Tab-separated table of C-alpha atoms and ligand atoms in Angstrom:
chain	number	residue	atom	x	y	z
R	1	UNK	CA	-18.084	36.011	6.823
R	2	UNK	CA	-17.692	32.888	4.689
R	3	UNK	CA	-16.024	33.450	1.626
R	4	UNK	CA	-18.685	32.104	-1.528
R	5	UNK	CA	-17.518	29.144	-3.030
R	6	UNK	CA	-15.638	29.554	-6.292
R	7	UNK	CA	-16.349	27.893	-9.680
R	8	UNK	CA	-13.737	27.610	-12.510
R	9	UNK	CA	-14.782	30.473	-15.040
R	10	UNK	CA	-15.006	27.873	-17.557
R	11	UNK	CA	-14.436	23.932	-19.045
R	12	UNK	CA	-11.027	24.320	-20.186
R	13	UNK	CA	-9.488	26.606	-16.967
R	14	UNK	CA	-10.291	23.633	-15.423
R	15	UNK	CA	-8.916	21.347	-17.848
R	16	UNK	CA	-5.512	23.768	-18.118
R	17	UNK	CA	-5.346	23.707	-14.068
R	18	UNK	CA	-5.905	20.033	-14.103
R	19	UNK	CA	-3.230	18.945	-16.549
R	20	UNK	CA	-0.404	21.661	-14.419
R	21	UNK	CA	-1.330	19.977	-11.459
R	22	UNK	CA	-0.452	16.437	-13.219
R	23	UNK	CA	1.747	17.835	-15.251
R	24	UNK	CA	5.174	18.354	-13.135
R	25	UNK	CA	8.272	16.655	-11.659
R	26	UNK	CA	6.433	13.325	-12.256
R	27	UNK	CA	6.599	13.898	-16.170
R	28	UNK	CA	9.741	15.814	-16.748
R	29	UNK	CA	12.080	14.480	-14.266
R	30	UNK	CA	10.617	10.989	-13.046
R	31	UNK	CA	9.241	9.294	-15.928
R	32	UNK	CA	12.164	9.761	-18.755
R	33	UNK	CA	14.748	8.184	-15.856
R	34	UNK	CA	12.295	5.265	-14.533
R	35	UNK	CA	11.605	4.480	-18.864
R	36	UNK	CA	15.395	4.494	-18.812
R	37	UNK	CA	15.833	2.547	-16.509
R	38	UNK	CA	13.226	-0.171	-17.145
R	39	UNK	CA	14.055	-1.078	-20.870
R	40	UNK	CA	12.170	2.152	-22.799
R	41	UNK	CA	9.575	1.045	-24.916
R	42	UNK	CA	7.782	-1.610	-23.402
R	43	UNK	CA	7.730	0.572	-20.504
R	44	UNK	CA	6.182	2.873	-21.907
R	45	UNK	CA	3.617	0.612	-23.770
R	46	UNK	CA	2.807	-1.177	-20.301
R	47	UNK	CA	2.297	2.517	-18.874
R	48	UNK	CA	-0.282	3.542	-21.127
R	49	UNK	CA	-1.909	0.392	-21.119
R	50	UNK	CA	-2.347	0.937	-17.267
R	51	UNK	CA	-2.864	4.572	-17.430
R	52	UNK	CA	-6.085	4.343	-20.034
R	53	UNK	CA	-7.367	1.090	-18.168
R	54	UNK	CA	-7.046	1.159	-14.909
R	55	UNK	CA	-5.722	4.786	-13.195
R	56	UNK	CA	-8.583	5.861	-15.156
R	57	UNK	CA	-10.840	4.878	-12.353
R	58	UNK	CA	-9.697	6.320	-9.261
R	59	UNK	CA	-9.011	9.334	-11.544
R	60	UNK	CA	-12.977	9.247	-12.197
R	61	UNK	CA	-13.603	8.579	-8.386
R	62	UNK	CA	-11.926	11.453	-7.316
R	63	UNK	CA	-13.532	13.747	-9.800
R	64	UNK	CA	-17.093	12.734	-9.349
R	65	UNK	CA	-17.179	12.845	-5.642
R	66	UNK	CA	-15.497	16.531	-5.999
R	67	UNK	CA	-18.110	17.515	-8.351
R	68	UNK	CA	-20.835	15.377	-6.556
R	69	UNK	CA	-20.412	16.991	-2.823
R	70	UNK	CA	-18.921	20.496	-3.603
R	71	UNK	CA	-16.793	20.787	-1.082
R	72	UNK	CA	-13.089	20.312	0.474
R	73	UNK	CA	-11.679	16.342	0.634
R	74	UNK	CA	-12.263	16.099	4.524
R	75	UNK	CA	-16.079	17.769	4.248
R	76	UNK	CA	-16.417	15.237	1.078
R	77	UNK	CA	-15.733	12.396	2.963
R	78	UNK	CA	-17.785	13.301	6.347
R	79	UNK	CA	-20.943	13.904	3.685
R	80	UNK	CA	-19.981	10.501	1.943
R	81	UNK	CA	-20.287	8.889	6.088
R	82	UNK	CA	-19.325	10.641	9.080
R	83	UNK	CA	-16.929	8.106	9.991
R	84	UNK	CA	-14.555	8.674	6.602
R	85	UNK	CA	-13.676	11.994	8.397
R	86	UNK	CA	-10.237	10.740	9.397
R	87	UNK	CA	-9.184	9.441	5.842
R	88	UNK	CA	-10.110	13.134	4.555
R	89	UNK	CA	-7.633	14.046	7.259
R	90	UNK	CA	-5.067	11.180	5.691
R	91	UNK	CA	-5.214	12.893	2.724
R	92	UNK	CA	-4.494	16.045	4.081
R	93	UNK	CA	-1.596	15.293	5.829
R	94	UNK	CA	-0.539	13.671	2.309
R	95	UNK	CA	-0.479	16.357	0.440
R	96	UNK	CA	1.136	18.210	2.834
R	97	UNK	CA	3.771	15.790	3.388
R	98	UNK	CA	4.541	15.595	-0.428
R	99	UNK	CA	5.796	19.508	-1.288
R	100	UNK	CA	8.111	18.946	1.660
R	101	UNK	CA	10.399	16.982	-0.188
R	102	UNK	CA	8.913	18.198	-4.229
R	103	UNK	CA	9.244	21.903	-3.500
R	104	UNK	CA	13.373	21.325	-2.401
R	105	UNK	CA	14.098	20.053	-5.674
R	106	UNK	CA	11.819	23.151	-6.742
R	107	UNK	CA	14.799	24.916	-4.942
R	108	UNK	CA	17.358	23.310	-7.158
R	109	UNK	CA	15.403	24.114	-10.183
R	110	UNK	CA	15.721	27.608	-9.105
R	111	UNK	CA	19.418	27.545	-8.509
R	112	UNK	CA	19.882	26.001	-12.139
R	113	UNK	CA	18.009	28.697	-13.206
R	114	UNK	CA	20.557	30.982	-11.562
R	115	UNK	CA	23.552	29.648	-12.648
R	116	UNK	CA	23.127	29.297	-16.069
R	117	UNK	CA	21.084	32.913	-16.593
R	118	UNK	CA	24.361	34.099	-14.434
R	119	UNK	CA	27.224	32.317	-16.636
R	120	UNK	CA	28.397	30.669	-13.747
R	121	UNK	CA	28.297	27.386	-15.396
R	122	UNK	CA	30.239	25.478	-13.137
R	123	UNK	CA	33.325	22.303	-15.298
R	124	UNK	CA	32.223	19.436	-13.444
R	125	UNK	CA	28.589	19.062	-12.457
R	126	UNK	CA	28.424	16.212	-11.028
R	127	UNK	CA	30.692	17.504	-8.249
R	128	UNK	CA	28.779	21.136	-8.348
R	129	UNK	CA	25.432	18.913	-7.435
R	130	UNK	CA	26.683	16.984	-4.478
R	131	UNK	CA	28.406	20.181	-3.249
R	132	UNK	CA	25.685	22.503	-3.487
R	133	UNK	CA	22.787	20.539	-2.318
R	134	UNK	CA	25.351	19.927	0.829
R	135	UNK	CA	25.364	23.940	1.438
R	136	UNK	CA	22.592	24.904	4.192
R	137	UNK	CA	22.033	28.634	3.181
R	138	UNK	CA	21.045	28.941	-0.060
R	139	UNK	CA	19.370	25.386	-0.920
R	140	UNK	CA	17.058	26.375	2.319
R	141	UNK	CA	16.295	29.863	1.109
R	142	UNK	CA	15.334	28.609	-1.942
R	143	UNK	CA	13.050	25.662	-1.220
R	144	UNK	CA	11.260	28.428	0.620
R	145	UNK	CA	11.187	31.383	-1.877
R	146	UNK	CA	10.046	28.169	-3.862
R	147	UNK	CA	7.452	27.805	-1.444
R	148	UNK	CA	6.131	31.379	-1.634
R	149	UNK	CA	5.849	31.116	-5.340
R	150	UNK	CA	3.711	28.379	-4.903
R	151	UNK	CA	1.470	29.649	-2.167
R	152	UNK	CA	1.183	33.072	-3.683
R	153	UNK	CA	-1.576	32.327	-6.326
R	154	UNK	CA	-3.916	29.983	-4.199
R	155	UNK	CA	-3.485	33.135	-1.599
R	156	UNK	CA	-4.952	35.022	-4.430
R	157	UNK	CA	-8.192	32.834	-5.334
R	158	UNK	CA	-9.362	30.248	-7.458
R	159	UNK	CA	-9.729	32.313	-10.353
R	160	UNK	CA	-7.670	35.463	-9.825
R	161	UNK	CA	-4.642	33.140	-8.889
R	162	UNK	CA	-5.208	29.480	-9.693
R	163	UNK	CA	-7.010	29.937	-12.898
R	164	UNK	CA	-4.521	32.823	-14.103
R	165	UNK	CA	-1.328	31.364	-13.055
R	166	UNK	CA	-2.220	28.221	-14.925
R	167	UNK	CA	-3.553	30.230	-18.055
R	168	UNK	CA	-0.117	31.539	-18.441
R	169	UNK	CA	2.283	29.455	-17.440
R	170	UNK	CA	1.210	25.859	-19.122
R	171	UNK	CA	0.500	27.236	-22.828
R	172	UNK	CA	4.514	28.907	-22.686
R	173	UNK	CA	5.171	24.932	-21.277
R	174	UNK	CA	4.037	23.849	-24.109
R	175	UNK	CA	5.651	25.950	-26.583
R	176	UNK	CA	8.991	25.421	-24.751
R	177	UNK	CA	8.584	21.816	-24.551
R	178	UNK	CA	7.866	21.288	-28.339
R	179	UNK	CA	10.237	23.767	-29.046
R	180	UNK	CA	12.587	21.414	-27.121
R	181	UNK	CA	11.901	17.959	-28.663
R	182	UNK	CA	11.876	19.496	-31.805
R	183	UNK	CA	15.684	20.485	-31.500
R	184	UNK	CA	16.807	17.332	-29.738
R	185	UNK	CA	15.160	15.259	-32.820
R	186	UNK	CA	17.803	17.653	-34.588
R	187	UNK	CA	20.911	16.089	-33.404
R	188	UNK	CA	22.728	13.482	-34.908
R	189	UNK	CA	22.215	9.776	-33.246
R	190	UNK	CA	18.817	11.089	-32.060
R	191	UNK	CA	17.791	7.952	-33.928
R	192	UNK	CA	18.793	5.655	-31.281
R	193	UNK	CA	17.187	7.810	-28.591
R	194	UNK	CA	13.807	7.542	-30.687
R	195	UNK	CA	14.181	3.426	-31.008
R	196	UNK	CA	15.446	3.125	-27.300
R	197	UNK	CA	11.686	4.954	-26.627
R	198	UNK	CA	9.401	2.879	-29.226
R	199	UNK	CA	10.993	0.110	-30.081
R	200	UNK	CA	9.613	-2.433	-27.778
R	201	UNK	CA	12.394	-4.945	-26.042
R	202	UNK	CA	9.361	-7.887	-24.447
R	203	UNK	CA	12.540	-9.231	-22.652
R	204	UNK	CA	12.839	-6.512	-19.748
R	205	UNK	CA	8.973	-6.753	-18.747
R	206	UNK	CA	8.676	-7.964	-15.435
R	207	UNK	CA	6.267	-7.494	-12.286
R	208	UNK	CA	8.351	-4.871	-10.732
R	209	UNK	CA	8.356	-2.865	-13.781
R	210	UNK	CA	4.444	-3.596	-14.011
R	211	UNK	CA	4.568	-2.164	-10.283
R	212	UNK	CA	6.404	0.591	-10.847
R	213	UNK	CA	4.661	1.768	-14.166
R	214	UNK	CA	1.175	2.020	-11.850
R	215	UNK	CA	2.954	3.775	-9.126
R	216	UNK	CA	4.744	5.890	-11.419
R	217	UNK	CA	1.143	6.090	-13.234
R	218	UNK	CA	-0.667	7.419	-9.872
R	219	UNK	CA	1.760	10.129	-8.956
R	220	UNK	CA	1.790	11.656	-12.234
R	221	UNK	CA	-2.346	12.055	-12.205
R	222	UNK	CA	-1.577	13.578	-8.834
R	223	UNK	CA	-4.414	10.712	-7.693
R	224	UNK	CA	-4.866	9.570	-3.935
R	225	UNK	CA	-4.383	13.059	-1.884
R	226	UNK	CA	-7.788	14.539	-2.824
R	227	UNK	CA	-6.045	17.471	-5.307
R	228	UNK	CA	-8.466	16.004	-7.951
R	229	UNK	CA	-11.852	16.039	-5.486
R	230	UNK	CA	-10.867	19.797	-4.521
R	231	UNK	CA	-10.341	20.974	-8.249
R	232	UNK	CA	-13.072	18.802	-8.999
R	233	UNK	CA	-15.340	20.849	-6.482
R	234	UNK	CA	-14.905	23.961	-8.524
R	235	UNK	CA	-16.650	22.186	-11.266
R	236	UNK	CA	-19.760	22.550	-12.774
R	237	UNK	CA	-22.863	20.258	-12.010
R	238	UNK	CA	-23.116	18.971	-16.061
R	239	UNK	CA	-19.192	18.577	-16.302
R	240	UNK	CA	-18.794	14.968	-18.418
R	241	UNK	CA	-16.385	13.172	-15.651
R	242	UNK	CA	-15.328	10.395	-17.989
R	243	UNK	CA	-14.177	12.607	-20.821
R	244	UNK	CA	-12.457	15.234	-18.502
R	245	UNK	CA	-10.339	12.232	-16.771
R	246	UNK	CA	-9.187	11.238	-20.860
R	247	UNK	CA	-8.544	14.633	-21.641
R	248	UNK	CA	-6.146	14.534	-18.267
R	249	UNK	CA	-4.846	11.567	-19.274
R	250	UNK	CA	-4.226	12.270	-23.295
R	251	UNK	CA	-2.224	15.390	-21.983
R	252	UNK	CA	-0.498	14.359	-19.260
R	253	UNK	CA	0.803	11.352	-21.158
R	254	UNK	CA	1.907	13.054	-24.378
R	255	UNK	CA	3.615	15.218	-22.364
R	256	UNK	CA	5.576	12.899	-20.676
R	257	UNK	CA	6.428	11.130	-23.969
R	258	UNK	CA	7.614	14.331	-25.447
R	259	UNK	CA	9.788	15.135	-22.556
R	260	UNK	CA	10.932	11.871	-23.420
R	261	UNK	CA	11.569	13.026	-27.112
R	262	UNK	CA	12.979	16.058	-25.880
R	263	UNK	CA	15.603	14.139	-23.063
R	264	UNK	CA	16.629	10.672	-24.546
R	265	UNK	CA	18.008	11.946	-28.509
R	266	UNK	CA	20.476	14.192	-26.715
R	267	UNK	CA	21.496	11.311	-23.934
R	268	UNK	CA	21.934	9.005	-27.374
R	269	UNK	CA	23.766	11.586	-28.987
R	270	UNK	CA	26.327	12.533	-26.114
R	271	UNK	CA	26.809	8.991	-24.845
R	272	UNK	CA	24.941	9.308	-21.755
R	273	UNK	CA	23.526	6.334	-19.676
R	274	UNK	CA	20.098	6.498	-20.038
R	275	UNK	CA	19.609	4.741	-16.708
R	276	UNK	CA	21.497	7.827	-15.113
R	277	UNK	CA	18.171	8.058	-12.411
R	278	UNK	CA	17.513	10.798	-10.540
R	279	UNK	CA	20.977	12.796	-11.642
R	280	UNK	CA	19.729	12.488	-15.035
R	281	UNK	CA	18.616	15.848	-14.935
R	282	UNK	CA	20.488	17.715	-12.651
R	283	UNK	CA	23.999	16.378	-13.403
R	284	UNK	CA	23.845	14.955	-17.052
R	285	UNK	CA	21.572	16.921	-18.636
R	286	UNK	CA	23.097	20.067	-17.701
R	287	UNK	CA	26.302	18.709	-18.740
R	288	UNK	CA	25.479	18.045	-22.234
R	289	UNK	CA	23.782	22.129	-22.212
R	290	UNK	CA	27.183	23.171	-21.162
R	291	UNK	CA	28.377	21.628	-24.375
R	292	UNK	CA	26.275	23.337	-26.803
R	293	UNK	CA	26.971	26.232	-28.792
R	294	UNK	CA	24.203	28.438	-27.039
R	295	UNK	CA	24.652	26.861	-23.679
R	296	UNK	CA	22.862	29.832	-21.722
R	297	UNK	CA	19.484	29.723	-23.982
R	298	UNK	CA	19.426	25.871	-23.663
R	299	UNK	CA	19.795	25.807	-19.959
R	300	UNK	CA	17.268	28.538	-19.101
R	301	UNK	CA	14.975	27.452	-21.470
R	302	UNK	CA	14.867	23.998	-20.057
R	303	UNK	CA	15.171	24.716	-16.286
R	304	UNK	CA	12.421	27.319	-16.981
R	305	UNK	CA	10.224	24.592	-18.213
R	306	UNK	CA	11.141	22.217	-14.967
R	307	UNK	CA	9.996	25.612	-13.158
R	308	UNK	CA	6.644	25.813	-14.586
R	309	UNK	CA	5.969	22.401	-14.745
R	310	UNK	CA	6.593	22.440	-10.702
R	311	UNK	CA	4.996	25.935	-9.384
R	312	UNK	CA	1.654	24.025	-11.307
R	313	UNK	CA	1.630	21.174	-9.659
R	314	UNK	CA	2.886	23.170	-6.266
R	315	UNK	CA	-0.040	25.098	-6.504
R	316	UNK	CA	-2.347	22.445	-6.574
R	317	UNK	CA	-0.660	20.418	-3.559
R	318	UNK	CA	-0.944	24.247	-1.509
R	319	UNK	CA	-4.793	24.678	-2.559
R	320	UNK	CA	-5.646	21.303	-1.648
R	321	UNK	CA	-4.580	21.908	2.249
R	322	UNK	CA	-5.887	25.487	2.088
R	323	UNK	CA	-9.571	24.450	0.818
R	324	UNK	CA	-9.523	22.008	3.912
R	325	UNK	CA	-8.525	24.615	6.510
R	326	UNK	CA	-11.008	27.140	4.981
R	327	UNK	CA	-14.279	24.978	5.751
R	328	UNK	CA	-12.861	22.939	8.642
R	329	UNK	CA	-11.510	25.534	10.674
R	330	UNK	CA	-13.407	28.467	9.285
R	331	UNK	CA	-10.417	31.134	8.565
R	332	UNK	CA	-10.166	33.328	5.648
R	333	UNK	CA	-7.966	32.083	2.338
R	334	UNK	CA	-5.372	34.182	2.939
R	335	UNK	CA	-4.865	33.148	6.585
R	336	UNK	CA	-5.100	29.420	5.861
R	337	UNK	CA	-2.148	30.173	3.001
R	338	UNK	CA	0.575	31.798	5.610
R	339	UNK	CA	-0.610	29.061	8.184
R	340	UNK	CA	0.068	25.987	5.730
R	341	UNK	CA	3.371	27.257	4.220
R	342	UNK	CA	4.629	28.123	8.050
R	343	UNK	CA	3.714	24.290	8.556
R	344	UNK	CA	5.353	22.983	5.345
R	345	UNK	CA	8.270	25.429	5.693
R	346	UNK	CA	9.239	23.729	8.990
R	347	UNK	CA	9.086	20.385	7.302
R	348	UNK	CA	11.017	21.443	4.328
R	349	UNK	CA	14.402	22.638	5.737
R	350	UNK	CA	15.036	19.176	7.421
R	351	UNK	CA	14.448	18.004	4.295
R	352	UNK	CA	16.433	20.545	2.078
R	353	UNK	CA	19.535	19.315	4.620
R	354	UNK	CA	18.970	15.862	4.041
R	355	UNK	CA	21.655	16.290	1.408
R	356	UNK	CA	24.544	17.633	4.043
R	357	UNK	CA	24.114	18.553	7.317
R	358	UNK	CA	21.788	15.842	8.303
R	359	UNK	CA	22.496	13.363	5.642
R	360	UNK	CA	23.810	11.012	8.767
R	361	UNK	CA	20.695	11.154	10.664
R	362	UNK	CA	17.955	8.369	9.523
R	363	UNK	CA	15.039	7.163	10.376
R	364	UNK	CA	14.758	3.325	8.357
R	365	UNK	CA	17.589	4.011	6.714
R	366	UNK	CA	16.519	6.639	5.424
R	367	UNK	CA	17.230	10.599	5.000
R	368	UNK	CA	14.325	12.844	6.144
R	369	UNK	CA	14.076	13.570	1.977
R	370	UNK	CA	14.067	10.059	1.097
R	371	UNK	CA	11.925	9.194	3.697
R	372	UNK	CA	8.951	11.670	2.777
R	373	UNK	CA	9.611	10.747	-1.068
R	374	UNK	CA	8.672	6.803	0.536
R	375	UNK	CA	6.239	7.016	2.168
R	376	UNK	CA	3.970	9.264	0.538
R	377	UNK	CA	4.873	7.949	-3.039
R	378	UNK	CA	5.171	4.057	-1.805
R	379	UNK	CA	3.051	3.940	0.870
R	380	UNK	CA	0.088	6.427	0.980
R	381	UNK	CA	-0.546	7.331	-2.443
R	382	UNK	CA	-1.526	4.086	-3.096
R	383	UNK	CA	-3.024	3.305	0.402
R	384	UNK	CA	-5.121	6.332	-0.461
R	385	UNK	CA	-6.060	5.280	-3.571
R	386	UNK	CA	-7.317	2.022	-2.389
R	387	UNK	CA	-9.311	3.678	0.095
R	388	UNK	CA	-11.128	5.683	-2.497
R	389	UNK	CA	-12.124	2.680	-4.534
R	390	UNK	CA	-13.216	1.134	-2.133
R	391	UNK	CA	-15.368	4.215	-0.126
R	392	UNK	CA	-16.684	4.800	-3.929
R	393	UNK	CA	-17.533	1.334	-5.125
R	394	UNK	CA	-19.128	0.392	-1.715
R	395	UNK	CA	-20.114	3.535	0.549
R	396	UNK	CA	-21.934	5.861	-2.717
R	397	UNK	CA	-25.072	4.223	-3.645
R	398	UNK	CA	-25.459	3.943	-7.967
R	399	UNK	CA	-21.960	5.427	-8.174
R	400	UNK	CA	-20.886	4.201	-11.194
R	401	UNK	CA	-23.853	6.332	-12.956
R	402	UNK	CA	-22.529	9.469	-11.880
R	403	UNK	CA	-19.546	8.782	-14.501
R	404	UNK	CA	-21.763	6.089	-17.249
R	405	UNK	CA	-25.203	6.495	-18.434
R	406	UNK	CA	-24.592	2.818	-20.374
R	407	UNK	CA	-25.824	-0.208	-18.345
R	408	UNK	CA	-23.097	-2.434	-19.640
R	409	UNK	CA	-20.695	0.362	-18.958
R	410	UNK	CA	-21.593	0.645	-15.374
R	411	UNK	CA	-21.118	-2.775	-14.671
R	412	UNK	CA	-17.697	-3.036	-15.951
R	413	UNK	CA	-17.324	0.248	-14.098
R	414	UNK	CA	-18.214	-1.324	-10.998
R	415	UNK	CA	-16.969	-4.516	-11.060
R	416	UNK	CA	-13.190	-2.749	-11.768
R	417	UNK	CA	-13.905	-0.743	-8.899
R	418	UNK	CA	-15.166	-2.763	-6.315
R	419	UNK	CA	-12.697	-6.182	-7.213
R	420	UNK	CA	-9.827	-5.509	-9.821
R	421	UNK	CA	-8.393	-2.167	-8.731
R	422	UNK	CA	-8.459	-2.318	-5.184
R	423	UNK	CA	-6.545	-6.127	-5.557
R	424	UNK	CA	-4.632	-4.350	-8.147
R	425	UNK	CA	-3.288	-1.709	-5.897
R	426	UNK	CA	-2.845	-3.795	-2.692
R	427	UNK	CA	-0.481	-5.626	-5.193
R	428	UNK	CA	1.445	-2.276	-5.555
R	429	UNK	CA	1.185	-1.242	-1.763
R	430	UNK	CA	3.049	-4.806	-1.066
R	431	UNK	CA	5.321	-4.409	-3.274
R	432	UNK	CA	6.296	-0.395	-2.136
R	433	UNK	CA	6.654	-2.365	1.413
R	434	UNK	CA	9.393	-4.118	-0.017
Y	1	PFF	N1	1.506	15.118	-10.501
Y	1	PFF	C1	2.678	15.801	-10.056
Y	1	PFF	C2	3.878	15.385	-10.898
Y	1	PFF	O1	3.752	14.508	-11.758
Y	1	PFF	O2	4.941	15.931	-10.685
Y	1	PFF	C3	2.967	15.536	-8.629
Y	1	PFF	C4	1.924	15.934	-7.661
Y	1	PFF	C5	1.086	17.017	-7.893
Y	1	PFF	C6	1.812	15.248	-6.515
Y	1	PFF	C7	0.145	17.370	-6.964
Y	1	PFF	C8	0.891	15.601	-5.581
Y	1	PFF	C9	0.062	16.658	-5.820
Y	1	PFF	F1	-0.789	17.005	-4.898
């Protein structure tokens, strides 16, 4: 018998669930290195310039035809025409492409975890890093207990899992996290990490760095894999679209600024490069915890955070797949969660040895790892994305009205829809080619 469609038991579960799923990797780990890396503060001001203006519509898109059609991304399409049905598959195989790669770093979280709850704090860590995430045993095991952790509460349900799991974990997020920018403001020379974030330098802007802020902008709304039409399914018929995609965006963007508050003060203080990339958290961040009087507490406490931040967002890349295999090939919940972690368990240990036993095998160049971190985050997310603007703007008749009641609104609405976005984002799918 089919299972009744679930509903989120109120406004702000969904809000909560929302933010976790944007909320992750993308925030903590991603954004501080690329600001690093592309001159701080004017990165960060072109970022939310391109966040509130722009991301903000696909973000809409994907939320109103959720809420509009009530069902899983591949059913939402085949309603929106019959012949979209193969781009609801696209974004299928997306996001189930994407925890591949996400959920081994999920692994090393774990492992940190470990280590520092164990004492076994290892002298040099950037040789512990490249040594470890060689090993085959334990990195695979846990990328896959990571993966159960993740499936476990979309086996459960929408609201006895999803809803719960989120409930819990993102408040004790944010507590850590402020808790955690609050000491690193503490330290002495955290002044320079504060002016290397908002003080603006107008010399490093450039295209790329224009480029990179949207991309950088899309992954972190977890936009372009249909996540945001399948929690936006479990909404509720009067559900304001335009304010819930602000509220998503307000969060999801102070939180990224405050892990930036919490990381950049202690790479100032301890003479860190702030350009370190993606070893910035695994190698020098760590590092500077080893330092610190209570080296234990620090470490837990922040790898803990890392944790939470990615079993949310894990969750939400597990339920997306799992809504889709529920109404397209009419199986249970439970049955379509062992079936897609099976599939994205086999995907994942290729992946998790990308960093030692097959780090000589490539395909472009490129490790299995770095290859699934390309082209979903390079090629399809905004490919996707495109799509969706476009299938929105020119496939859904009056559109724009679902998300403005205001004439003038819903032309400027439309006219960034059907033109300016999708030329905008072909800009940034040209430039991921590169
Ligand atoms: N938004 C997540 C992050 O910033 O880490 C990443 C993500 C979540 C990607 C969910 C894809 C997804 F389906």
């Amino acid at each position: 018998m089919k299972e009744e469609r679930a509903q989120w038991s109120s406004h702000i579960s969904f809000i909560i669930a929302t933010i976790g799923s944007a909320v992750g990797l993308g925030n903590i780990w991603r954004f501080p290195y690329i600001m690093g890396e592309n001159g701080g503060a004017i990165f960060l001001l072109t970022y939310l310039i391109l966040i509130a203006f722009i991301c903000v519509i696909p973000l809409c898109c994907e939320l109103a035809i959720g809420k509009i059609f009530k069902t899983d991304t591949i059913n939402a399409f085949y309603k929106i025409n019959p012949k979209f049905k193969w781009f609801g598959w696209l974004c299928i195989i997306t996001v189930i492409l994407i925890p591949c790669f996400y959920f081994v770093v999920g692994g090393w979280i774990l492992n940190y975890i470990w280590i520092f709850l164990a004492h076994h704090i290892p002298d040099n860590f950037t040789r512990y890093f490249s040594s470890y995430s060689a090993e085959i045993g334990m990195p695979c095991f846990l990328t896959l207990l990571f993966l159960v952790m993740c499936a476990i509460f979309p086996y459960r349900g929408v609201n006895s899992g999803i809803e719960k799991a989120n409930n819990i974990m993102m408040p004790l997020f944010a507590v850590m996290l402020i808790f955690l920018a609050i000491f690193a403001i503490t330290l002495p020379d955290s002044q320079k990490g504060l002016e290397f974030m908002f003080t603006p330098d107008f010399s490093k802007f450039n295209n790329g760095m224009i480029l990179t802020a949207l991309g950088q902008a899309l992954f972190t709304l977890s936009i372009g894999m249909g996540v945001i039409i399948t929690y936006g399914s479990y909404l509720k018929k009067d559900t304001n679209i335009i304010k819930s995609a602000y509220t998503l965006i307000f969060f999801d963007t102070l939180i990224a600024v405050l892990a930036g508050i919490m990381i950049f003060p202690v790479v100032f203080s301890y003479n860190v490069e702030p350009a370190a990339g993606a070893t910035l958290i695994f190698i020098s961040l760590p590092e500077i915890f080893a330092k610190l009087p209570c080296s234990v507490f620090f470490g837990v406490l922040f790898f803990i955070l890392l944790f939470f931040a990615a079993v949310t967002s894990g969750i939400s890349m597990m339920e997306t797949p799992i809504a889709a295999f529920i109404e397209n090939f009419n199986i249970s919940r439970k049955k379509a969660a062992v079936i897609l972690s099976v599939i994205i368990g086999i995907v994942s240990i290729p992946a998790t040895l990308s960093f030692g036993l097959l780090s000589s095998f490539k395909i472009f160049d490129k490790t299995i790892f770095d290859l699934l971190d390309f082209t979903t985050s390079n090629l399809l997310l905004p490919f996707n994305t495109l799509i969706i603007c476009l299938i929105a703007g020119w496939s859904i008749k009056h559109f724009s009205k679902e998300i403005f009641k205001n004439k003038i609104y819903n032309k400027i609405f439309d006219i960034l829809l059907k033109f300016i976005i999708p030329i905008v984002l072909l800009l940034v799918l040209i430039s991921g080619l590169k």
